[in-house]
Coordinates of C-alpha atoms in Angstrom, one line a residue:
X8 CA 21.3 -47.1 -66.8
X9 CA 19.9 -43.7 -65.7
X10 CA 20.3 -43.0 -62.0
X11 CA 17.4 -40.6 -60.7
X12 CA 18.3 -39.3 -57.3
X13 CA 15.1 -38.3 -55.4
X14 CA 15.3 -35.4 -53.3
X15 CA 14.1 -36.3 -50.0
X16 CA 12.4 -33.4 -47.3
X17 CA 14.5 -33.1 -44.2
X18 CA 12.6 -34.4 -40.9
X19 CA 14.9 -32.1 -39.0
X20 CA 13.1 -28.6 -39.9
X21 CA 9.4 -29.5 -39.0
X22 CA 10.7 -30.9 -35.7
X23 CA 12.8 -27.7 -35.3
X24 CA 9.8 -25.6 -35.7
X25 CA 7.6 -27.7 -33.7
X26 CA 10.3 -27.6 -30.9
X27 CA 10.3 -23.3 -31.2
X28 CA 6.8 -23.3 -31.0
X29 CA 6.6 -25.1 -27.7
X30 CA 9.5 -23.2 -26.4
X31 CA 7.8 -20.4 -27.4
X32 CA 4.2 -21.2 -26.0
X33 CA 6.3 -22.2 -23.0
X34 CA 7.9 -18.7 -22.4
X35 CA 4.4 -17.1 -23.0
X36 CA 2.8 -19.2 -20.2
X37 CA 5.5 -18.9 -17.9
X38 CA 5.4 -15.2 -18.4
X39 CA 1.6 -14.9 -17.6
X40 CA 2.2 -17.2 -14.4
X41 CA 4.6 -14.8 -13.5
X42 CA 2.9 -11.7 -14.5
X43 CA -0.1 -12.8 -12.5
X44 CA 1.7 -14.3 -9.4
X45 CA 3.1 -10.6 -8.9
X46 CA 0.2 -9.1 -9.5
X47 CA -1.9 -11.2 -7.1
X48 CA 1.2 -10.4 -4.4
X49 CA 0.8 -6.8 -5.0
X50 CA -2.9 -6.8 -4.8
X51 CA -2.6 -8.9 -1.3
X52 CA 0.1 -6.2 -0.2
X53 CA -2.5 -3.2 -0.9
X54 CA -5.3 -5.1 1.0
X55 CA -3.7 -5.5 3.8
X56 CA -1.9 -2.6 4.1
X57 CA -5.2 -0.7 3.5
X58 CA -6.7 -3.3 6.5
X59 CA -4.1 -1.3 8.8
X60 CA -5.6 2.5 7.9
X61 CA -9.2 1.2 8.1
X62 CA -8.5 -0.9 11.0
X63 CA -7.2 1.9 13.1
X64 CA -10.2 4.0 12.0
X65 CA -13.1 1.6 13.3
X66 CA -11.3 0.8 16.5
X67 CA -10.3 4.3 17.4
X68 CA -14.0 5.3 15.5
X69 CA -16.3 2.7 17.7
X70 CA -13.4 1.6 20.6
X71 CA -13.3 -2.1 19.7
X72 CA -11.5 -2.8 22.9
X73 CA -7.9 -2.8 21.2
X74 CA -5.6 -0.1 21.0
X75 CA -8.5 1.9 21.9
X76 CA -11.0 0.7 25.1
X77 CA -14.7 0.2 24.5
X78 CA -16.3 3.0 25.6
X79 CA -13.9 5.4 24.7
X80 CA -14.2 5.8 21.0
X81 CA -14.7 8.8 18.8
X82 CA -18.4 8.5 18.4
X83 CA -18.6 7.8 22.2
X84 CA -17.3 11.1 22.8
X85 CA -13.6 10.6 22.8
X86 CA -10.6 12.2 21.2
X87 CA -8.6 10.2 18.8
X88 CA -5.7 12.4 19.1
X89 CA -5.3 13.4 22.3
X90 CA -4.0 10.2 24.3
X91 CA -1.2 9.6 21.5
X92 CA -0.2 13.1 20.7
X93 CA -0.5 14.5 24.5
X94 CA 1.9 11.5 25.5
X95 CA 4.3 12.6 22.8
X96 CA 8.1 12.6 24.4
X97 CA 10.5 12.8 22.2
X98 CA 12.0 14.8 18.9
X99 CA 11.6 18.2 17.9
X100 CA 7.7 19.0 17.8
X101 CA 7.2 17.6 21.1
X102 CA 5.9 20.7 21.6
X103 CA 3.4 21.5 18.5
X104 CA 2.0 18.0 18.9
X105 CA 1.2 18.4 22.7
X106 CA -0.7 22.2 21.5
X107 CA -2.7 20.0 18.5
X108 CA -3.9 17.1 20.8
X109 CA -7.6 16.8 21.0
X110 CA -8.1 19.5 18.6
X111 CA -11.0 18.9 16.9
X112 CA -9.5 19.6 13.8
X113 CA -6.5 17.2 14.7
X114 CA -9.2 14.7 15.2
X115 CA -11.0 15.3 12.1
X116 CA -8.5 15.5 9.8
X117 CA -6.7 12.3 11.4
X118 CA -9.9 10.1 11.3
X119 CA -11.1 11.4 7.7
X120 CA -7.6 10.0 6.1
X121 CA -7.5 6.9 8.4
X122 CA -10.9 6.2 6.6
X123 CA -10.3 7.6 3.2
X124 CA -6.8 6.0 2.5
X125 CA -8.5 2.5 4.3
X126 CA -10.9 2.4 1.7
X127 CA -9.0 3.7 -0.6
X128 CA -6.0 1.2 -1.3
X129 CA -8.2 -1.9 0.2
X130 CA -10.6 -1.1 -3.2
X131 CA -7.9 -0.1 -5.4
X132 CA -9.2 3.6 -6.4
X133 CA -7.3 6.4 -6.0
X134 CA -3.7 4.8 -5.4
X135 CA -1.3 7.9 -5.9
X136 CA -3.4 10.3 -3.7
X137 CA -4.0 7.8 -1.1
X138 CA -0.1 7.1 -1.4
X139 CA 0.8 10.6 -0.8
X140 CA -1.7 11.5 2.1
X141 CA -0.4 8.4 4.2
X142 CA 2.9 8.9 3.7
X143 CA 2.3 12.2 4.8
X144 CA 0.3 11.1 7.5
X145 CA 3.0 8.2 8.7
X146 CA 5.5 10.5 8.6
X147 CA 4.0 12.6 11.4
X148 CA 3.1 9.9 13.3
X149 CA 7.0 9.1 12.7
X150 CA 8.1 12.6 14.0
X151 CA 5.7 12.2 17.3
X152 CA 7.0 8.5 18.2
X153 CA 10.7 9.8 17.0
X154 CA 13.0 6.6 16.7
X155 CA 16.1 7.9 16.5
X156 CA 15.8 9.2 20.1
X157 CA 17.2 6.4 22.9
X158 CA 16.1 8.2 25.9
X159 CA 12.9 10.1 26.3
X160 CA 12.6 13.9 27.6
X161 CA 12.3 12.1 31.3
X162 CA 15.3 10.2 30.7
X163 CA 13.8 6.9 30.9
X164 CA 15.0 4.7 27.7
X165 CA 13.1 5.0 24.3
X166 CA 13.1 1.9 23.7
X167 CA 13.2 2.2 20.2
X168 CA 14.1 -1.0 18.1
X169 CA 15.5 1.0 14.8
X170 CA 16.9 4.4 14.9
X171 CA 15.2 4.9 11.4
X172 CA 13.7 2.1 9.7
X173 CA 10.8 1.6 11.6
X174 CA 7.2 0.5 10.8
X175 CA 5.8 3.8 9.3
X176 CA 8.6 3.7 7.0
X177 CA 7.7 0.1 5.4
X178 CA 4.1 1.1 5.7
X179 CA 4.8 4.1 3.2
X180 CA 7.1 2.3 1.0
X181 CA 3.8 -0.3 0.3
X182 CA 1.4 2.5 -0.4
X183 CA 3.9 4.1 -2.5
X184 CA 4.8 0.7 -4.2
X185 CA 1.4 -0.2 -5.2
X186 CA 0.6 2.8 -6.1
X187 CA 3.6 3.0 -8.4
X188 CA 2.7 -0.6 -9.9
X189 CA -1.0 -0.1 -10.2
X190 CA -2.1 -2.7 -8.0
X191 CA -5.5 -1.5 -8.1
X192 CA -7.0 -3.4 -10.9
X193 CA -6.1 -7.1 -9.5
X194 CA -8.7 -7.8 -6.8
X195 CA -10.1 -4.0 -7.0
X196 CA -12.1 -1.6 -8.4
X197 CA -8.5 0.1 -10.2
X198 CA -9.9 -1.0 -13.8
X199 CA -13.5 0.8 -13.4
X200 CA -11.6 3.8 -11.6
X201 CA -9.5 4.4 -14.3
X202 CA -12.3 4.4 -17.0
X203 CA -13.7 8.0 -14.9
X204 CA -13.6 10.7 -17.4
X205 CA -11.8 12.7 -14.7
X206 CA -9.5 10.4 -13.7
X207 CA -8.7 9.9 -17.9
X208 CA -8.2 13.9 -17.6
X209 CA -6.4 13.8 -15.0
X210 CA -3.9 10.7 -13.8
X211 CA -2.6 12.0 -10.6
X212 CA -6.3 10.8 -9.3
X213 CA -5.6 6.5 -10.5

């Protein structure tokens, strides 16, 4: 008697394959969740750090009554520099910042890149020069408040919370962090921006 032995087809591959697959399309979804959870953190970060420039500008524009009193805003006739940069008391351009408060070139300049980094980063056009003029800017208003100083040219105590790391740093690490990451074309205009001929020829400007 003849014995045929049938070759039979493994279950174990397909179900293999099917398993990979779903791993697979797993990993891919995970990734997107993950790609778009940071990019939706980083696009919340360069909002509301660009709320803080444009913030200061309208109060100190209009005086909304907050840091600056109603009544004594820019376009009511006041200086935005002079009351901060006058009171200066500490670190080595006490000095030059007491001789540039009220300038109206002081005040220009300062209100000009309150607005322009404001609208800026909250749009998402423009990152890396908006990055570099406020960390410029923050680092001046860093020298004029001086942290590492713990008593003040009258003697009375600074009263400074962090001889270093105070909040103009972390204000300049964001810019610079969103404008290292492109964070501009998740709840912004960073995707249009970028499309500019000019900003194609030249990619300082995204």
């Amino acid at each position: 008697m003849a014995v045929h032995q049938h070759s039979h087809r493994s279950p174990g591959f397909p179900l293999s394959l099917r398993r990979n697959r779903a791993g697979a399309a797993s990993a891919v979804s995970e990734g997107l969740h993950t790609h778009t959870a940071r990019a939706r953190a980083l696009a919340s970060l360069r909002v509301l750090t660009g709320f803080v420039f444009l913030w200061a500008f309208l109060d100190k524009a209009f005086g909304l009554g907050y840091a600056t009193a109603s009544g004594k805003g820019w376009t009511d006739g006041g200086s935005p520099t002079k009351g901060f940069l006058s009171s200066v008391a500490a670190g080595p351009m006490q000095s030059t910042f007491h001789a540039w408060a009220g300038d109206a070139w002081a005040d220009w300049l300062f209100m000009l890149g309150l607005l322009g980094i404001g609208v800026a980063v909250m749009t998402g056009v423009a990152l890396r020069p908006a990055a570099v003029a406020g960390t410029a800017m923050l680092a001046l208003m860093w020298l004029a408040e001086w942290p590492p100083a713990k008593h003040l040219s009258n003697g009375s105590p600074s009263m400074s919370t962090n001889p270093f790391a105070d909040y103009h740093l972390i204000y300049a690490a964001a810019l610079v962090a969103v404008a290292a990451a492109g964070a501009g074309a998740t709840w912004g205009l960073g995707r249009l921006w970028a499309r500019l001929p000019i900003v194609r020829d030249h990619t300082w400007l995204r």
